[in-house]
CSV table of C-alpha atoms in Angstrom, one decimal:
chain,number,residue,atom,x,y,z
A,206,UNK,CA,14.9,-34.5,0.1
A,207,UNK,CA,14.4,-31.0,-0.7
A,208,UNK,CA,17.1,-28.3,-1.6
A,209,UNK,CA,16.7,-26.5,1.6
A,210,UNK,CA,17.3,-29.7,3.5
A,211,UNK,CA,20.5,-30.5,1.5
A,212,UNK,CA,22.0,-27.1,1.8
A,213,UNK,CA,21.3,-26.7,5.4
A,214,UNK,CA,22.8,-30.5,6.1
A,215,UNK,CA,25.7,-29.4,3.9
A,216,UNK,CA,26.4,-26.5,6.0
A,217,UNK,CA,25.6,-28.0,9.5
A,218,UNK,CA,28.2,-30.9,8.1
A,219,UNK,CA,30.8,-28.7,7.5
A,220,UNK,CA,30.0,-26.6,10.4
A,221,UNK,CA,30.4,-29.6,12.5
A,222,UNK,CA,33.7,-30.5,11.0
A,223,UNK,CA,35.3,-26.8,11.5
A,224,UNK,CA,33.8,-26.5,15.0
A,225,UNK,CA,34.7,-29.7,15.9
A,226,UNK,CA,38.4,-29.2,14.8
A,227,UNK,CA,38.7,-26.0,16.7
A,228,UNK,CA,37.4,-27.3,19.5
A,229,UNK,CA,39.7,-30.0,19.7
A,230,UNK,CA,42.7,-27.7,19.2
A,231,UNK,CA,42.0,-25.2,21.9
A,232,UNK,CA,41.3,-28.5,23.5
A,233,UNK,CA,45.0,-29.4,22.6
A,234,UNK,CA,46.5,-26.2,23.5
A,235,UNK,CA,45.2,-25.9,27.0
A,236,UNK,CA,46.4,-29.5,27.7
A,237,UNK,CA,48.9,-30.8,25.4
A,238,UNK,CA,50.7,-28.2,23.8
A,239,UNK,CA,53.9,-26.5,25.0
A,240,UNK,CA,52.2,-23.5,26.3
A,241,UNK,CA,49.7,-25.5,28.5
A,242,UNK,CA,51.8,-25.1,31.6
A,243,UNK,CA,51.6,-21.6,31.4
A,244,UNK,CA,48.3,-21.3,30.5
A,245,UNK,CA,47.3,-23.5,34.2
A,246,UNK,CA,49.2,-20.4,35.8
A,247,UNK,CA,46.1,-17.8,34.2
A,248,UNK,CA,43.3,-18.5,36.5
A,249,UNK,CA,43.4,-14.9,38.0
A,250,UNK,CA,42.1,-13.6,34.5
A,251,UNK,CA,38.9,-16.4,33.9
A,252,UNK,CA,36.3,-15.1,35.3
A,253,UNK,CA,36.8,-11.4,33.6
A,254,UNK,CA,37.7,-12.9,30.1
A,255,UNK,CA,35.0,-15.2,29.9
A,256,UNK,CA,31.9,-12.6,30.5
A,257,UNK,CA,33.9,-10.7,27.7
A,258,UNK,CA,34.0,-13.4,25.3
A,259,UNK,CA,30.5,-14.1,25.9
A,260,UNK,CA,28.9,-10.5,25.5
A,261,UNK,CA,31.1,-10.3,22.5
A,262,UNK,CA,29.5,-13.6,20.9
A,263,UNK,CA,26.2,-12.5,22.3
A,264,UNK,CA,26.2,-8.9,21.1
A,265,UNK,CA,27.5,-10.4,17.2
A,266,UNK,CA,24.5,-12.9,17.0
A,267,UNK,CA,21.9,-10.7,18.0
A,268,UNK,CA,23.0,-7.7,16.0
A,269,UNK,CA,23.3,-10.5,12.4
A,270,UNK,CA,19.6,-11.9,13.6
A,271,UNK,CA,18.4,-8.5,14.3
A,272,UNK,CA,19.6,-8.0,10.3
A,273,UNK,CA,18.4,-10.8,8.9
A,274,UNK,CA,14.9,-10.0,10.6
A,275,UNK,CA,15.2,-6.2,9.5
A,276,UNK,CA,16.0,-7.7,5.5
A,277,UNK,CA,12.8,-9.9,5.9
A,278,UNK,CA,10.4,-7.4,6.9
A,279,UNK,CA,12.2,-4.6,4.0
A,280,UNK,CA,11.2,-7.7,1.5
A,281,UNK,CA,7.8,-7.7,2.5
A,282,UNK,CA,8.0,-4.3,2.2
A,283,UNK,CA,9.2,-3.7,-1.3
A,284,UNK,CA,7.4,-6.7,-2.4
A,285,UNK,CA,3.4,-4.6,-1.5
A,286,UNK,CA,4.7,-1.6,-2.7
A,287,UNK,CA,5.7,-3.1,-6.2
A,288,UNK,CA,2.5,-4.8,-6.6
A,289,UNK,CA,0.8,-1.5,-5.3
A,290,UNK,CA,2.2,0.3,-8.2
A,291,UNK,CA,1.2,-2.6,-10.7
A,292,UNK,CA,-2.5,-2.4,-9.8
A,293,UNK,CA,-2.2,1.1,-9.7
A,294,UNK,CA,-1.0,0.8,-13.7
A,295,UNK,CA,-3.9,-1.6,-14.0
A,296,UNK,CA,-6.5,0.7,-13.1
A,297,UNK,CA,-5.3,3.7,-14.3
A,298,UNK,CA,-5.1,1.5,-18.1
A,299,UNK,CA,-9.1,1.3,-17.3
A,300,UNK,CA,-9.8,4.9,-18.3
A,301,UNK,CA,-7.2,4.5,-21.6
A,302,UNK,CA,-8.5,3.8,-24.8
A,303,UNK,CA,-9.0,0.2,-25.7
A,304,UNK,CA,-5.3,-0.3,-27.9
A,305,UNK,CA,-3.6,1.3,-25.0
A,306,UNK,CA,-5.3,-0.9,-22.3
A,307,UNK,CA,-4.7,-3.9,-23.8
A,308,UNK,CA,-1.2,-2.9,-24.7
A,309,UNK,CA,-0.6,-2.1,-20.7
A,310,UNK,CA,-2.5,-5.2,-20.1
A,311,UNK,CA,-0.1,-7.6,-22.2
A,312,UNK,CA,3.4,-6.1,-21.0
A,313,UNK,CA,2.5,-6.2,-17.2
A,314,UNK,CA,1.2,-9.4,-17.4
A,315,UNK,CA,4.8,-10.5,-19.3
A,316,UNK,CA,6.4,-8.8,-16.6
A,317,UNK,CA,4.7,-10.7,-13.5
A,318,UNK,CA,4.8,-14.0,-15.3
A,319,UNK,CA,8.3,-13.1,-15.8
A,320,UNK,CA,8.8,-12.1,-11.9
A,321,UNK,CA,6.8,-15.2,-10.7
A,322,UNK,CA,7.9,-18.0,-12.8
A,323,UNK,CA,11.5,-17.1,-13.5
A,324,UNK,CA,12.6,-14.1,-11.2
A,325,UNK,CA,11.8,-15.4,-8.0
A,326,UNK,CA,12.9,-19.1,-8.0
A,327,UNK,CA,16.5,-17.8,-8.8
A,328,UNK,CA,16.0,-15.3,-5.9
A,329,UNK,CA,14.9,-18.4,-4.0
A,330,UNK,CA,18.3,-20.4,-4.9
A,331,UNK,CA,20.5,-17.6,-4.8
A,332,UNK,CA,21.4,-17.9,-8.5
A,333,UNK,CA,22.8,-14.7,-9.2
A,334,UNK,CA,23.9,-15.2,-12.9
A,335,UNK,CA,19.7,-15.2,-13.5
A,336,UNK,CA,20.1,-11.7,-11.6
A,337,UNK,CA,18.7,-10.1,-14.5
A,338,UNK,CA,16.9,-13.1,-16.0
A,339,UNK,CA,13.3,-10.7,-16.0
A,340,UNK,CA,15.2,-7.5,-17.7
A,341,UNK,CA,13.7,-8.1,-21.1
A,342,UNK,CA,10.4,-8.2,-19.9
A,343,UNK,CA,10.6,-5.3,-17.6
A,344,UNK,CA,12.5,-2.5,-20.8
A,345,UNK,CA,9.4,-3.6,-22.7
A,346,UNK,CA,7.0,-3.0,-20.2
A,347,UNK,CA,8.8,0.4,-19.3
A,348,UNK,CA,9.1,1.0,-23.2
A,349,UNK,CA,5.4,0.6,-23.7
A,350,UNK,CA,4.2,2.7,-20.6
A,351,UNK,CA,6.3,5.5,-21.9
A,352,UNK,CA,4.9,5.2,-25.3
A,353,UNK,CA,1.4,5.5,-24.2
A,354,UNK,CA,2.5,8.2,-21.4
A,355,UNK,CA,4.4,10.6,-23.9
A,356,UNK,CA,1.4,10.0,-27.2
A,357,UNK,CA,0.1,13.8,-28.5
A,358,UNK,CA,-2.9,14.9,-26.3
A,359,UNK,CA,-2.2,12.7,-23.6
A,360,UNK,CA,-3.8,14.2,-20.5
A,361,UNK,CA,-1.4,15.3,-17.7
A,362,UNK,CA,-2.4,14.1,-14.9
A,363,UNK,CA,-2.6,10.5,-17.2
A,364,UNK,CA,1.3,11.5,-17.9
A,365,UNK,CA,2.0,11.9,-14.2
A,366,UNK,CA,0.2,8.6,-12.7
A,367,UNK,CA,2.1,6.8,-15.8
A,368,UNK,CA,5.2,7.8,-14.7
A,369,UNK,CA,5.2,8.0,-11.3
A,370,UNK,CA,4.0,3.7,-11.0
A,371,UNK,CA,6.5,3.0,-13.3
A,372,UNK,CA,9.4,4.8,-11.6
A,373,UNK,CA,8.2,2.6,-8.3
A,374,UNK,CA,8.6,-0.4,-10.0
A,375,UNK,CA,11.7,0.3,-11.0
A,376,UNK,CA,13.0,1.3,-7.6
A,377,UNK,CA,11.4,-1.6,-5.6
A,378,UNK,CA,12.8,-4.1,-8.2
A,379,UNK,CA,16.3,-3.0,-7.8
A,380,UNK,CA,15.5,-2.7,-4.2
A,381,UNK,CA,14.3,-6.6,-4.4
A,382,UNK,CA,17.4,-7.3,-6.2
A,383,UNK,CA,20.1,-6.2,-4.1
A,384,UNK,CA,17.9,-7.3,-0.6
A,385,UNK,CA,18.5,-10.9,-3.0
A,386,UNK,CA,22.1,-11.0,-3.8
A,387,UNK,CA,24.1,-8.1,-2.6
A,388,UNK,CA,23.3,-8.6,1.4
A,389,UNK,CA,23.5,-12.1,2.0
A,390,UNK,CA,26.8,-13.2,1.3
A,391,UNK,CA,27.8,-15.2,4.6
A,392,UNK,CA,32.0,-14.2,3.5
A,393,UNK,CA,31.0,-10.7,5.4
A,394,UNK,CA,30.1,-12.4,8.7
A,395,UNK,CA,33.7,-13.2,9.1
A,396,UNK,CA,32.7,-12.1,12.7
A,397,UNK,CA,31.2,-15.2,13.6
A,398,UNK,CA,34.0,-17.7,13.7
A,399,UNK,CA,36.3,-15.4,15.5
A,400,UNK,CA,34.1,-14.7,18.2
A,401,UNK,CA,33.1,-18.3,18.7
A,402,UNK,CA,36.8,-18.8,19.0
A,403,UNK,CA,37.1,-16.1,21.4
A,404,UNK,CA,34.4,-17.9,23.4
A,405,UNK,CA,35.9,-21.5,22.7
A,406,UNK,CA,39.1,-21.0,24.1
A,407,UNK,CA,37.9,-18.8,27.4
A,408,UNK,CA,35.3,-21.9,28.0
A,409,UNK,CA,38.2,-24.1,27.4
A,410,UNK,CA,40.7,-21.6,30.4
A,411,UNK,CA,37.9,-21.4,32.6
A,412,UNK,CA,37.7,-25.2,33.3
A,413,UNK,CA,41.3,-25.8,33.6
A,414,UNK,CA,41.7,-27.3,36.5
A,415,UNK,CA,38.9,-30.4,35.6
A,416,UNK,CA,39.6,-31.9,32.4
A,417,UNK,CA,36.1,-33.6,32.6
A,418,UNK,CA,34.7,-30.3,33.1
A,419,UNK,CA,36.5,-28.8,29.8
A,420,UNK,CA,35.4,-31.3,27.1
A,421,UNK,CA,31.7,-30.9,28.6
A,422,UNK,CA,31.7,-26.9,28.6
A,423,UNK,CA,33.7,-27.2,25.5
A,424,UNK,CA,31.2,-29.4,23.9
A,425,UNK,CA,27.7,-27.6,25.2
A,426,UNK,CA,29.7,-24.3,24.0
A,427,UNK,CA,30.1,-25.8,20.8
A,428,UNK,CA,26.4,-26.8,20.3
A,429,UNK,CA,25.2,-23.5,21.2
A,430,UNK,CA,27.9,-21.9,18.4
A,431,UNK,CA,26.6,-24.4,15.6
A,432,UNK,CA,22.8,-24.0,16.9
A,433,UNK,CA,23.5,-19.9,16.3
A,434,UNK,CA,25.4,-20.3,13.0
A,435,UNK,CA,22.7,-22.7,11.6
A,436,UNK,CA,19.9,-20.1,12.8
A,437,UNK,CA,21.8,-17.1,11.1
A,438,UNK,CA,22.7,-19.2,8.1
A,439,UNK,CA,18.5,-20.5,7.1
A,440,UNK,CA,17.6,-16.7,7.5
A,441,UNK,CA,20.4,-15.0,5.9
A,442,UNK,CA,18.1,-14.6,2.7
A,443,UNK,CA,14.6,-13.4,2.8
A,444,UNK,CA,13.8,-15.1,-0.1
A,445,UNK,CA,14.7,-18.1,0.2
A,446,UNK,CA,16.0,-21.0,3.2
A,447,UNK,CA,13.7,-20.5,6.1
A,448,UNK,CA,10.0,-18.7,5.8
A,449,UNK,CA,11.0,-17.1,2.7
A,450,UNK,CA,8.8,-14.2,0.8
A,451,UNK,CA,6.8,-15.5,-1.4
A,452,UNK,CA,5.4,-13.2,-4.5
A,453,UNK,CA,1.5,-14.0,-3.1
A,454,UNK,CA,0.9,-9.9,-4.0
A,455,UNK,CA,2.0,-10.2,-7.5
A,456,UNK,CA,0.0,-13.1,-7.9
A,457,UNK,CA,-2.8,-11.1,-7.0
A,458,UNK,CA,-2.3,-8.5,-9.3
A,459,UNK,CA,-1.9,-11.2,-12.1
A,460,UNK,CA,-5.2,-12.7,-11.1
A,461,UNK,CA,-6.6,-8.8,-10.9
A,462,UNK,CA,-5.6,-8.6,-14.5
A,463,UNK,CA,-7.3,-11.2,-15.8
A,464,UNK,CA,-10.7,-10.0,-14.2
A,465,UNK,CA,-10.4,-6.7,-16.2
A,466,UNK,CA,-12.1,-6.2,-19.9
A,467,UNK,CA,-11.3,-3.9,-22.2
A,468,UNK,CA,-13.0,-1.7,-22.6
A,469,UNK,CA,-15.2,-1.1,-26.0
């Protein structure tokens, strides 16, 4: 069994269990409980607080899914312009001389390994104390470009390129970063659970006259609650759960560097 598989049958397990246990106390409430009476005297307000409830647990989904989507495509994103700016540093080591080249060569090939191998499968698992597991490897790449960019009689525009790529990096890989660990905490979705309450218990009025009719609403509401949550919990991440980003482009640019030469 895979990780993904466990931690999604760990969440829809306790998922079930907290849905399930609200569910049976509205369930309780309506029927059972003290207040029940009074609550059978409420049917003037059903129809009004039920298309409420709904929009409300409608509108909350959609706007988190409509997230989760926007954070997938803004990892894509990043990820092509941070390997853009690598094989930009690439090419523009192809006109350096040959210590320089193979100096630019080694560190970005560090880095990506360094990205690929270690960076991205702590991404993938959510492991933020490996948040800065690829640090080393990206100061002495940035340590080494501005060697080279800032050497006596160093051409400009050589100076500019230099710089500019490796301010990009920078940017897209704190970008990457907080896209990986600072977004996806599901504690800030607190929204979820009260609005599938909301919904719960004005399925649960609506249907008070038919007891029958209750625990079937009541238990086809709660399947479409725990179908929504699961959906909003496997994409929550872009990088890892469902269809996650994969580093493909800075696999490219590894395999790009290994095609060039120095030159002699």
């Amino acid at each position: 069994m895979t990780p993904f598989t466990l931690d999604v049958l760990k969440f829809l397990a306790a998922s079930i269990v907290m849905i399930a246990l609200v569910t049976y106390a509205i369930y309780w409430t309506l029927n059972d409980s003290p207040i029940s009476r009074w609550l059978n005297d409420s049917d003037a307000v059903v129809p009004s607080f039920l298309s409420i409830t709904a929009f409300i647990f409608g509108l909350t989904v959609s706007t988190l899914a409509g997230f989760s989507f926007e954070k997938h495509e803004s990892a894509i994103s990043n990820l092509i312009t941070e390997s853009s700016a690598i094989d930009s540093l690439i090419n523009i080591s192809t006109v350096l001389p040959p210590q320089d080249q193979a100096q630019i060569k080694s560190v970005v090939k560090d880095y990506l390994n360094a990205v690929i191998e270690k960076e991205w499968p702590a991404m993938n698992e959510k492991e933020a104390k490996n948040r800065e597991i690829a640090l080393p490897e990206f100061i002495t790449l940035s340590k080494t470009i501005n060697q080279i960019a800032y050497q006596p009689n160093q051409r400009p525009s050589i100076v500019s390129q230099l710089e500019a790529e490796l301010t990009i990096i920078r940017h897209n890989r704190k970008v990457r970063q907080s896209i990986a660990y600072d977004t996806d905490n599901i504690k800030k979705w607190i929204v979820i659970p009260i609005s599938s309450i909301l919904l719960l218990i004005s399925v649960g009025i609506v249907h008070l006259g038919s007891i029958k009719a209750m625990k079937a609403s009541l238990s086809i509401a709660s399947l479409c609650i725990l179908t929504a949550m699961t959906f909003l919990y496997i994409t929550i991440s872009p990088y890892g759960m469902w269809n996650p980003v994969k580093p493909y482009q800075l696999e490219e640019s590894l395999w790009m560097l290994g095609t060039i030469n120095l030159n002699k």
